[in-house]
């Protein structure tokens, strides 16, 4: 799933190419992608793109005050083309869900792989009309995200720290991948309980969040949309690297290998030596032993 750094890079990419252009047409290939019914996508025809911004993992394209809000979910992606096919989009079994055609022939396709369709497009007059945006938590690279703010969030409800990092209503934009990377950098078990954090551990976690995300945003910045997925994979130290040697939380190999805990529809990766005192996490039931 694209997370804050990749979505941020897509926003910059789109802003540089689409702002000032007129929308010629928005063509829907899969009706399930639309999560709103009024206004219609045809309402964008003839309007000018005035800005592109981000809310958590959402892309917000402002078109003369009407907003096309996109959430790529787990398997969605945005594919830019300087010259889109002239043939109209037709519903079918292809990954294509929606096409935005600009007046110079350029534009982008929204695609989604697999059978679980979670890609979401909202057409709204105000981004806060999207319930998931209205309830977003603090942006982790904003001035509002201070050590004190993180301490408040940790104390608000006793939960596993991995879950807190992924909760969009608490901290916006962090998902499964970057939460794994943050916890490696912080040298913390993903199952550590949040109310066990003292001031020192809170500071360590806050610094890890800022460091990992700032580095990822910098790495993604300036890359075209087509390169962002591979760039994200290459930048991961533990996420998606089960069985590989751990490069170490401080880039000094620790001698251990990356381990995994699997859940019903996801998994997490971590290093026992760097994060859990050398004790492998067998499954979720072991969490109380490894705080």
PDB file of C-alpha atoms in Angstrom:
ATOM      1  CA  UNK A   1       0.000   0.000   0.000  1.00  0.00           C
ATOM      2  CA  UNK A   2       1.322   3.479  -0.819  1.00  0.00           C
ATOM      3  CA  UNK A   3       1.947   5.347   2.418  1.00  0.00           C
ATOM      4  CA  UNK A   4       2.613   8.978   3.221  1.00  0.00           C
ATOM      5  CA  UNK A   5       6.040   9.281   1.506  1.00  0.00           C
ATOM      6  CA  UNK A   6       4.835   7.748  -1.783  1.00  0.00           C
ATOM      7  CA  UNK A   7       1.528   9.637  -1.752  1.00  0.00           C
ATOM      8  CA  UNK A   8       3.427  12.846  -1.040  1.00  0.00           C
ATOM      9  CA  UNK A   9       5.654  12.205  -4.060  1.00  0.00           C
ATOM     10  CA  UNK A  10       2.625  11.449  -6.246  1.00  0.00           C
ATOM     11  CA  UNK A  11       1.040  14.726  -5.130  1.00  0.00           C
ATOM     12  CA  UNK A  12       4.160  16.697  -6.115  1.00  0.00           C
ATOM     13  CA  UNK A  13       4.345  14.789  -9.412  1.00  0.00           C
ATOM     14  CA  UNK A  14       0.704  15.577 -10.237  1.00  0.00           C
ATOM     15  CA  UNK A  15       0.963  19.187  -9.105  1.00  0.00           C
ATOM     16  CA  UNK A  16       3.869  19.796 -11.481  1.00  0.00           C
ATOM     17  CA  UNK A  17       2.057  18.246 -14.440  1.00  0.00           C
ATOM     18  CA  UNK A  18      -1.659  18.857 -13.948  1.00  0.00           C
ATOM     19  CA  UNK A  19      -2.096  22.256 -12.283  1.00  0.00           C
ATOM     20  CA  UNK A  20      -3.311  24.758 -14.862  1.00  0.00           C
ATOM     21  CA  UNK A  21      -4.617  22.035 -17.181  1.00  0.00           C
ATOM     22  CA  UNK A  22      -8.288  21.659 -18.065  1.00  0.00           C
ATOM     23  CA  UNK A  23     -10.081  18.369 -17.439  1.00  0.00           C
ATOM     24  CA  UNK A  24     -11.382  17.051 -20.738  1.00  0.00           C
ATOM     25  CA  UNK A  25     -13.099  13.985 -19.330  1.00  0.00           C
ATOM     26  CA  UNK A  26     -13.178  11.579 -16.417  1.00  0.00           C
ATOM     27  CA  UNK A  27     -14.021   8.085 -17.612  1.00  0.00           C
ATOM     28  CA  UNK A  28     -15.122   5.395 -15.174  1.00  0.00           C
ATOM     29  CA  UNK A  29     -14.228   1.809 -16.024  1.00  0.00           C
ATOM     30  CA  UNK A  30     -15.292   0.265 -12.714  1.00  0.00           C
ATOM     31  CA  UNK A  31     -18.330   1.759 -11.008  1.00  0.00           C
ATOM     32  CA  UNK A  32     -17.270   0.214  -7.675  1.00  0.00           C
ATOM     33  CA  UNK A  33     -14.364   2.682  -7.434  1.00  0.00           C
ATOM     34  CA  UNK A  34     -16.802   5.594  -6.931  1.00  0.00           C
ATOM     35  CA  UNK A  35     -17.799   6.098  -3.305  1.00  0.00           C
ATOM     36  CA  UNK A  36     -20.025   9.130  -3.971  1.00  0.00           C
ATOM     37  CA  UNK A  37     -22.864   9.669  -6.423  1.00  0.00           C
ATOM     38  CA  UNK A  38     -23.341  13.454  -6.397  1.00  0.00           C
ATOM     39  CA  UNK A  39     -21.644  15.429  -7.890  1.00  0.00           C
ATOM     40  CA  UNK A  40     -21.049  13.178 -10.876  1.00  0.00           C
ATOM     41  CA  UNK A  41     -17.555  12.719 -12.401  1.00  0.00           C
ATOM     42  CA  UNK A  42     -18.878  14.490 -15.509  1.00  0.00           C
ATOM     43  CA  UNK A  43     -19.021  17.673 -13.392  1.00  0.00           C
ATOM     44  CA  UNK A  44     -15.256  18.073 -13.836  1.00  0.00           C
ATOM     45  CA  UNK A  45     -15.493  18.501 -17.614  1.00  0.00           C
ATOM     46  CA  UNK A  46     -14.113  21.885 -18.669  1.00  0.00           C
ATOM     47  CA  UNK A  47     -12.837  22.836 -15.202  1.00  0.00           C
ATOM     48  CA  UNK A  48      -9.207  23.706 -14.437  1.00  0.00           C
ATOM     49  CA  UNK A  49      -6.940  21.855 -12.008  1.00  0.00           C
ATOM     50  CA  UNK A  50      -5.914  24.449  -9.431  1.00  0.00           C
ATOM     51  CA  UNK A  51      -4.014  22.400  -6.842  1.00  0.00           C
ATOM     52  CA  UNK A  52      -3.055  18.906  -5.672  1.00  0.00           C
ATOM     53  CA  UNK A  53      -2.630  18.209  -1.957  1.00  0.00           C
ATOM     54  CA  UNK A  54      -2.429  15.297   0.468  1.00  0.00           C
ATOM     55  CA  UNK A  55      -4.453  14.272   3.525  1.00  0.00           C
ATOM     56  CA  UNK A  56      -2.821  11.246   5.172  1.00  0.00           C
ATOM     57  CA  UNK A  57      -2.788   8.635   2.391  1.00  0.00           C
ATOM     58  CA  UNK A  58      -5.414  10.503   0.320  1.00  0.00           C
ATOM     59  CA  UNK A  59      -4.647  12.462  -2.866  1.00  0.00           C
ATOM     60  CA  UNK A  60      -6.833  15.570  -3.220  1.00  0.00           C
ATOM     61  CA  UNK A  61      -7.072  17.094  -6.701  1.00  0.00           C
ATOM     62  CA  UNK A  62      -8.747  20.510  -6.545  1.00  0.00           C
ATOM     63  CA  UNK A  63     -10.498  21.316  -9.822  1.00  0.00           C
ATOM     64  CA  UNK A  64     -11.958  24.821  -9.592  1.00  0.00           C
ATOM     65  CA  UNK A  65     -13.267  24.059  -6.095  1.00  0.00           C
ATOM     66  CA  UNK A  66     -14.560  20.571  -6.871  1.00  0.00           C
ATOM     67  CA  UNK A  67     -12.380  17.843  -5.404  1.00  0.00           C
ATOM     68  CA  UNK A  68     -11.384  14.471  -6.813  1.00  0.00           C
ATOM     69  CA  UNK A  69     -10.178  12.586  -3.741  1.00  0.00           C
ATOM     70  CA  UNK A  70      -8.315   9.314  -4.268  1.00  0.00           C
ATOM     71  CA  UNK A  71      -7.279   6.555  -1.879  1.00  0.00           C
ATOM     72  CA  UNK A  72      -5.105   3.942  -3.578  1.00  0.00           C
ATOM     73  CA  UNK A  73      -5.634   1.307  -0.853  1.00  0.00           C
ATOM     74  CA  UNK A  74      -3.472  -1.806  -0.936  1.00  0.00           C
ATOM     75  CA  UNK A  75      -3.319  -2.657  -4.628  1.00  0.00           C
ATOM     76  CA  UNK A  76      -4.210   0.586  -6.390  1.00  0.00           C
ATOM     77  CA  UNK A  77      -1.829   2.760  -8.357  1.00  0.00           C
ATOM     78  CA  UNK A  78      -1.724   5.922 -10.439  1.00  0.00           C
ATOM     79  CA  UNK A  79      -0.210   5.614 -13.915  1.00  0.00           C
ATOM     80  CA  UNK A  80       0.615   8.854 -15.698  1.00  0.00           C
ATOM     81  CA  UNK A  81       0.786   9.135 -19.489  1.00  0.00           C
ATOM     82  CA  UNK A  82       1.839  12.080 -21.612  1.00  0.00           C
ATOM     83  CA  UNK A  83      -0.460  10.734 -24.347  1.00  0.00           C
ATOM     84  CA  UNK A  84      -3.432   8.688 -23.188  1.00  0.00           C
ATOM     85  CA  UNK A  85      -5.111   6.305 -25.659  1.00  0.00           C
ATOM     86  CA  UNK A  86      -7.739   8.105 -27.709  1.00  0.00           C
ATOM     87  CA  UNK A  87     -10.211   5.223 -27.461  1.00  0.00           C
ATOM     88  CA  UNK A  88     -12.882   5.611 -24.756  1.00  0.00           C
ATOM     89  CA  UNK A  89     -12.649   3.534 -21.594  1.00  0.00           C
ATOM     90  CA  UNK A  90     -14.941   0.525 -21.524  1.00  0.00           C
ATOM     91  CA  UNK A  91     -15.953  -1.470 -18.433  1.00  0.00           C
ATOM     92  CA  UNK A  92     -14.357  -4.909 -18.288  1.00  0.00           C
ATOM     93  CA  UNK A  93     -12.038  -7.187 -16.397  1.00  0.00           C
ATOM     94  CA  UNK A  94      -8.882  -5.114 -16.838  1.00  0.00           C
ATOM     95  CA  UNK A  95      -7.179  -3.486 -13.829  1.00  0.00           C
ATOM     96  CA  UNK A  96      -8.230  -0.053 -15.132  1.00  0.00           C
ATOM     97  CA  UNK A  97     -10.740   1.596 -12.779  1.00  0.00           C
ATOM     98  CA  UNK A  98     -10.806   5.267 -13.818  1.00  0.00           C
ATOM     99  CA  UNK A  99      -9.121   7.582 -16.342  1.00  0.00           C
ATOM    100  CA  UNK A 100      -8.575  11.336 -15.977  1.00  0.00           C
ATOM    101  CA  UNK A 101      -8.040  12.899 -19.387  1.00  0.00           C
ATOM    102  CA  UNK A 102      -6.625  16.440 -19.645  1.00  0.00           C
ATOM    103  CA  UNK A 103      -7.086  18.831 -22.536  1.00  0.00           C
ATOM    104  CA  UNK A 104      -3.572  18.351 -23.964  1.00  0.00           C
ATOM    105  CA  UNK A 105      -4.029  14.574 -24.253  1.00  0.00           C
ATOM    106  CA  UNK A 106      -2.074  13.731 -21.113  1.00  0.00           C
ATOM    107  CA  UNK A 107      -3.563  12.383 -17.900  1.00  0.00           C
ATOM    108  CA  UNK A 108      -3.571   9.336 -15.694  1.00  0.00           C
ATOM    109  CA  UNK A 109      -5.201   5.988 -15.100  1.00  0.00           C
ATOM    110  CA  UNK A 110      -6.148   4.584 -11.713  1.00  0.00           C
ATOM    111  CA  UNK A 111      -5.609   0.832 -11.696  1.00  0.00           C
ATOM    112  CA  UNK A 112      -6.071  -1.893  -9.123  1.00  0.00           C
ATOM    113  CA  UNK A 113      -4.609  -5.381  -9.148  1.00  0.00           C
ATOM    114  CA  UNK A 114      -6.277  -8.447  -7.686  1.00  0.00           C
ATOM    115  CA  UNK A 115      -9.859  -9.310  -6.853  1.00  0.00           C
ATOM    116  CA  UNK A 116     -10.256  -7.384  -3.581  1.00  0.00           C
ATOM    117  CA  UNK A 117     -11.378  -3.980  -4.805  1.00  0.00           C
ATOM    118  CA  UNK A 118     -10.580  -1.262  -2.255  1.00  0.00           C
ATOM    119  CA  UNK A 119      -9.431   1.598  -4.487  1.00  0.00           C
ATOM    120  CA  UNK A 120     -11.679   4.547  -3.640  1.00  0.00           C
ATOM    121  CA  UNK A 121     -12.562   7.762  -5.476  1.00  0.00           C
ATOM    122  CA  UNK A 122     -14.724  10.496  -3.953  1.00  0.00           C
ATOM    123  CA  UNK A 123     -16.152  13.517  -5.773  1.00  0.00           C
ATOM    124  CA  UNK A 124     -16.839  16.158  -3.126  1.00  0.00           C
ATOM    125  CA  UNK A 125     -17.085  19.913  -2.678  1.00  0.00           C
ATOM    126  CA  UNK A 126     -15.009  19.780   0.513  1.00  0.00           C
ATOM    127  CA  UNK A 127     -12.375  17.117   1.344  1.00  0.00           C
ATOM    128  CA  UNK A 128     -13.736  16.918   4.887  1.00  0.00           C
ATOM    129  CA  UNK A 129     -16.911  15.455   3.370  1.00  0.00           C
ATOM    130  CA  UNK A 130     -14.895  12.229   3.077  1.00  0.00           C
ATOM    131  CA  UNK A 131     -15.416  10.609   6.514  1.00  0.00           C
ATOM    132  CA  UNK A 132     -11.940   9.072   6.613  1.00  0.00           C
ATOM    133  CA  UNK A 133     -10.356  12.491   6.018  1.00  0.00           C
ATOM    134  CA  UNK A 134     -12.545  14.210   8.603  1.00  0.00           C
ATOM    135  CA  UNK A 135     -11.279  11.798  11.265  1.00  0.00           C
ATOM    136  CA  UNK A 136      -7.576  11.759  10.355  1.00  0.00           C
ATOM    137  CA  UNK A 137      -5.068  12.110  13.167  1.00  0.00           C
ATOM    138  CA  UNK A 138      -2.016  14.342  13.349  1.00  0.00           C
ATOM    139  CA  UNK A 139       0.444  14.498  10.442  1.00  0.00           C
ATOM    140  CA  UNK A 140       3.703  12.956  11.726  1.00  0.00           C
ATOM    141  CA  UNK A 141       6.007  15.499  10.050  1.00  0.00           C
ATOM    142  CA  UNK A 142       3.949  18.532  11.040  1.00  0.00           C
ATOM    143  CA  UNK A 143       4.851  21.021  13.756  1.00  0.00           C
ATOM    144  CA  UNK A 144       1.852  19.759  15.742  1.00  0.00           C
ATOM    145  CA  UNK A 145       3.446  16.334  16.137  1.00  0.00           C
ATOM    146  CA  UNK A 146       5.640  17.007  19.161  1.00  0.00           C
ATOM    147  CA  UNK A 147       7.053  14.629  21.761  1.00  0.00           C
ATOM    148  CA  UNK A 148       4.327  15.791  24.140  1.00  0.00           C
ATOM    149  CA  UNK A 149       1.640  15.071  21.550  1.00  0.00           C
ATOM    150  CA  UNK A 150       3.032  11.575  21.008  1.00  0.00           C
ATOM    151  CA  UNK A 151       3.089  11.005  24.782  1.00  0.00           C
ATOM    152  CA  UNK A 152      -0.608  11.925  24.922  1.00  0.00           C
ATOM    153  CA  UNK A 153      -1.424   9.522  22.106  1.00  0.00           C
ATOM    154  CA  UNK A 154       0.527   6.700  23.729  1.00  0.00           C
ATOM    155  CA  UNK A 155      -1.280   7.203  27.036  1.00  0.00           C
ATOM    156  CA  UNK A 156      -4.773   7.632  25.590  1.00  0.00           C
ATOM    157  CA  UNK A 157      -5.420   3.908  25.190  1.00  0.00           C
ATOM    158  CA  UNK A 158      -3.289   0.907  26.117  1.00  0.00           C
ATOM    159  CA  UNK A 159      -2.591  -0.885  22.875  1.00  0.00           C
ATOM    160  CA  UNK A 160       0.264  -2.413  20.921  1.00  0.00           C
ATOM    161  CA  UNK A 161       2.548   0.265  19.513  1.00  0.00           C
ATOM    162  CA  UNK A 162       2.387  -1.225  16.019  1.00  0.00           C
ATOM    163  CA  UNK A 163      -1.373  -0.711  16.036  1.00  0.00           C
ATOM    164  CA  UNK A 164      -1.081   2.870  17.247  1.00  0.00           C
ATOM    165  CA  UNK A 165       1.347   3.759  14.448  1.00  0.00           C
ATOM    166  CA  UNK A 166      -1.040   2.339  11.826  1.00  0.00           C
ATOM    167  CA  UNK A 167      -4.205   3.921  13.234  1.00  0.00           C
ATOM    168  CA  UNK A 168      -5.096   6.709  10.778  1.00  0.00           C
ATOM    169  CA  UNK A 169      -7.308   8.390  13.360  1.00  0.00           C
ATOM    170  CA  UNK A 170      -4.273   8.769  15.615  1.00  0.00           C
ATOM    171  CA  UNK A 171      -1.348   9.446  13.249  1.00  0.00           C
ATOM    172  CA  UNK A 172      -2.079  10.038   9.560  1.00  0.00           C
ATOM    173  CA  UNK A 173      -0.162   8.404   6.751  1.00  0.00           C
ATOM    174  CA  UNK A 174       1.814   5.552   8.366  1.00  0.00           C
ATOM    175  CA  UNK A 175       0.946   2.023   7.288  1.00  0.00           C
ATOM    176  CA  UNK A 176       2.266  -1.498   7.669  1.00  0.00           C
ATOM    177  CA  UNK A 177       5.600  -0.972   5.926  1.00  0.00           C
ATOM    178  CA  UNK A 178       6.815   2.213   7.572  1.00  0.00           C
ATOM    179  CA  UNK A 179       5.607   1.145  11.010  1.00  0.00           C
ATOM    180  CA  UNK A 180       7.913  -1.873  10.696  1.00  0.00           C
ATOM    181  CA  UNK A 181      10.787   0.397   9.690  1.00  0.00           C
ATOM    182  CA  UNK A 182      10.087   2.893  12.485  1.00  0.00           C
ATOM    183  CA  UNK A 183      10.048   0.177  15.134  1.00  0.00           C
ATOM    184  CA  UNK A 184      13.360  -1.208  13.892  1.00  0.00           C
ATOM    185  CA  UNK A 185      14.892   2.275  14.080  1.00  0.00           C
ATOM    186  CA  UNK A 186      13.463   2.690  17.586  1.00  0.00           C
ATOM    187  CA  UNK A 187      14.632  -0.816  18.624  1.00  0.00           C
ATOM    188  CA  UNK A 188      11.170  -1.676  19.911  1.00  0.00           C
ATOM    189  CA  UNK A 189       8.929  -4.722  19.813  1.00  0.00           C
ATOM    190  CA  UNK A 190       5.846  -4.209  17.650  1.00  0.00           C
ATOM    191  CA  UNK A 191       3.817  -5.600  20.546  1.00  0.00           C
ATOM    192  CA  UNK A 192       5.094  -3.201  23.225  1.00  0.00           C
ATOM    193  CA  UNK A 193       2.125  -1.728  25.070  1.00  0.00           C
ATOM    194  CA  UNK A 194       1.773   2.021  24.713  1.00  0.00           C
ATOM    195  CA  UNK A 195       1.121   2.846  28.350  1.00  0.00           C
ATOM    196  CA  UNK A 196       4.465   1.257  29.272  1.00  0.00           C
ATOM    197  CA  UNK A 197       6.342   4.089  27.525  1.00  0.00           C
ATOM    198  CA  UNK A 198       8.276   6.468  29.739  1.00  0.00           C
ATOM    199  CA  UNK A 199       9.679   9.821  28.569  1.00  0.00           C
ATOM    200  CA  UNK A 200      12.899   8.290  27.210  1.00  0.00           C
ATOM    201  CA  UNK A 201      11.142   5.612  25.143  1.00  0.00           C
ATOM    202  CA  UNK A 202       8.642   8.192  23.899  1.00  0.00           C
ATOM    203  CA  UNK A 203      11.478  10.426  22.731  1.00  0.00           C
ATOM    204  CA  UNK A 204      13.186   7.473  21.011  1.00  0.00           C
ATOM    205  CA  UNK A 205       9.978   6.563  19.172  1.00  0.00           C
ATOM    206  CA  UNK A 206       9.292  10.190  18.189  1.00  0.00           C
ATOM    207  CA  UNK A 207      12.794  10.563  16.791  1.00  0.00           C
ATOM    208  CA  UNK A 208      12.471   7.287  14.864  1.00  0.00           C
ATOM    209  CA  UNK A 209       9.164   8.373  13.320  1.00  0.00           C
ATOM    210  CA  UNK A 210      10.627  11.681  12.169  1.00  0.00           C
ATOM    211  CA  UNK A 211      13.888  10.142  10.957  1.00  0.00           C
ATOM    212  CA  UNK A 212      12.367   7.272   8.976  1.00  0.00           C
ATOM    213  CA  UNK A 213       9.609   9.348   7.358  1.00  0.00           C
ATOM    214  CA  UNK A 214      11.854  12.313   6.572  1.00  0.00           C
ATOM    215  CA  UNK A 215      14.310   9.961   4.885  1.00  0.00           C
ATOM    216  CA  UNK A 216      11.562   8.205   2.932  1.00  0.00           C
ATOM    217  CA  UNK A 217      10.009  11.478   1.764  1.00  0.00           C
ATOM    218  CA  UNK A 218      13.437  12.666   0.621  1.00  0.00           C
ATOM    219  CA  UNK A 219      14.102   9.408  -1.201  1.00  0.00           C
ATOM    220  CA  UNK A 220      10.738   9.484  -3.000  1.00  0.00           C
ATOM    221  CA  UNK A 221      10.886  13.185  -3.864  1.00  0.00           C
ATOM    222  CA  UNK A 222      11.379  13.907  -7.542  1.00  0.00           C
ATOM    223  CA  UNK A 223      10.814  10.337  -8.698  1.00  0.00           C
ATOM    224  CA  UNK A 224       8.218   9.731 -11.417  1.00  0.00           C
ATOM    225  CA  UNK A 225       5.156   7.738 -10.441  1.00  0.00           C
ATOM    226  CA  UNK A 226       6.413   4.671 -12.307  1.00  0.00           C
ATOM    227  CA  UNK A 227       9.499   4.398 -10.078  1.00  0.00           C
ATOM    228  CA  UNK A 228       7.993   4.943  -6.636  1.00  0.00           C
ATOM    229  CA  UNK A 229       6.981   1.353  -5.856  1.00  0.00           C
ATOM    230  CA  UNK A 230      10.421  -0.082  -6.573  1.00  0.00           C
ATOM    231  CA  UNK A 231      12.122   2.772  -4.738  1.00  0.00           C
ATOM    232  CA  UNK A 232      10.014   2.042  -1.646  1.00  0.00           C
ATOM    233  CA  UNK A 233      10.901  -1.661  -1.721  1.00  0.00           C
ATOM    234  CA  UNK A 234      14.606  -0.919  -2.069  1.00  0.00           C
ATOM    235  CA  UNK A 235      14.508   1.406   0.937  1.00  0.00           C
ATOM    236  CA  UNK A 236      13.015  -1.152   3.328  1.00  0.00           C
ATOM    237  CA  UNK A 237      15.374  -2.680   5.911  1.00  0.00           C
ATOM    238  CA  UNK A 238      13.017  -5.263   7.430  1.00  0.00           C
ATOM    239  CA  UNK A 239       9.588  -4.889   5.840  1.00  0.00           C
ATOM    240  CA  UNK A 240       9.092  -7.509   3.128  1.00  0.00           C
ATOM    241  CA  UNK A 241      12.525  -9.025   3.844  1.00  0.00           C
ATOM    242  CA  UNK A 242      11.678 -12.139   5.874  1.00  0.00           C
ATOM    243  CA  UNK A 243      14.649 -14.506   6.071  1.00  0.00           C
ATOM    244  CA  UNK A 244      17.188 -11.955   4.874  1.00  0.00           C
ATOM    245  CA  UNK A 245      20.079 -10.728   7.043  1.00  0.00           C
ATOM    246  CA  UNK A 246      19.082  -7.778   9.225  1.00  0.00           C
ATOM    247  CA  UNK A 247      21.087  -4.706   8.225  1.00  0.00           C
ATOM    248  CA  UNK A 248      20.882  -3.439  11.813  1.00  0.00           C
ATOM    249  CA  UNK A 249      18.879  -0.591  13.299  1.00  0.00           C
ATOM    250  CA  UNK A 250      21.949   1.657  12.938  1.00  0.00           C
ATOM    251  CA  UNK A 251      23.094   0.198   9.585  1.00  0.00           C
ATOM    252  CA  UNK A 252      25.595  -2.084  11.326  1.00  0.00           C
ATOM    253  CA  UNK A 253      24.558  -5.711  10.606  1.00  0.00           C
ATOM    254  CA  UNK A 254      23.545  -7.412  13.841  1.00  0.00           C
ATOM    255  CA  UNK A 255      24.041 -10.990  12.620  1.00  0.00           C
ATOM    256  CA  UNK A 256      20.376 -11.956  12.941  1.00  0.00           C
ATOM    257  CA  UNK A 257      17.789 -12.527  10.210  1.00  0.00           C
ATOM    258  CA  UNK A 258      14.500 -10.741   9.651  1.00  0.00           C
ATOM    259  CA  UNK A 259      11.533 -12.593  11.204  1.00  0.00           C
ATOM    260  CA  UNK A 260       7.825 -12.409  10.426  1.00  0.00           C
ATOM    261  CA  UNK A 261       4.522 -12.624  12.267  1.00  0.00           C
ATOM    262  CA  UNK A 262       1.555 -13.430  10.042  1.00  0.00           C
ATOM    263  CA  UNK A 263      -2.042 -12.353  10.563  1.00  0.00           C
ATOM    264  CA  UNK A 264      -5.235 -13.070   8.633  1.00  0.00           C
ATOM    265  CA  UNK A 265      -4.642 -10.472   5.922  1.00  0.00           C
ATOM    266  CA  UNK A 266      -1.239  -8.971   6.665  1.00  0.00           C
ATOM    267  CA  UNK A 267       2.132  -9.622   8.256  1.00  0.00           C
ATOM    268  CA  UNK A 268       4.820  -7.705  10.077  1.00  0.00           C
ATOM    269  CA  UNK A 269       8.577  -8.039   9.937  1.00  0.00           C
ATOM    270  CA  UNK A 270      11.081  -7.355  12.697  1.00  0.00           C
ATOM    271  CA  UNK A 271      14.533  -8.294  13.991  1.00  0.00           C
ATOM    272  CA  UNK A 272      14.689 -10.212  17.290  1.00  0.00           C
ATOM    273  CA  UNK A 273      18.223  -9.034  18.086  1.00  0.00           C
ATOM    274  CA  UNK A 274      17.489  -5.368  17.425  1.00  0.00           C
ATOM    275  CA  UNK A 275      13.947  -5.240  18.786  1.00  0.00           C
ATOM    276  CA  UNK A 276      12.927  -8.028  21.150  1.00  0.00           C
ATOM    277  CA  UNK A 277      16.013  -8.919  23.164  1.00  0.00           C
ATOM    278  CA  UNK A 278      16.818 -11.836  20.881  1.00  0.00           C
ATOM    279  CA  UNK A 279      13.453 -13.555  21.486  1.00  0.00           C
ATOM    280  CA  UNK A 280      11.503 -14.456  18.335  1.00  0.00           C
ATOM    281  CA  UNK A 281       7.814 -13.574  18.293  1.00  0.00           C
ATOM    282  CA  UNK A 282       6.061 -16.859  17.601  1.00  0.00           C
ATOM    283  CA  UNK A 283       2.606 -15.356  17.150  1.00  0.00           C
ATOM    284  CA  UNK A 284       0.274 -12.731  18.589  1.00  0.00           C
ATOM    285  CA  UNK A 285      -0.260 -14.770  21.757  1.00  0.00           C
ATOM    286  CA  UNK A 286       3.423 -14.298  22.628  1.00  0.00           C
ATOM    287  CA  UNK A 287       3.111 -10.520  22.724  1.00  0.00           C
ATOM    288  CA  UNK A 288       2.848 -10.250  26.531  1.00  0.00           C
ATOM    289  CA  UNK A 289       6.263 -11.917  26.883  1.00  0.00           C
ATOM    290  CA  UNK A 290       8.058  -9.441  24.662  1.00  0.00           C
ATOM    291  CA  UNK A 291       7.055  -5.998  25.861  1.00  0.00           C
TER     292      UNK A 291
END
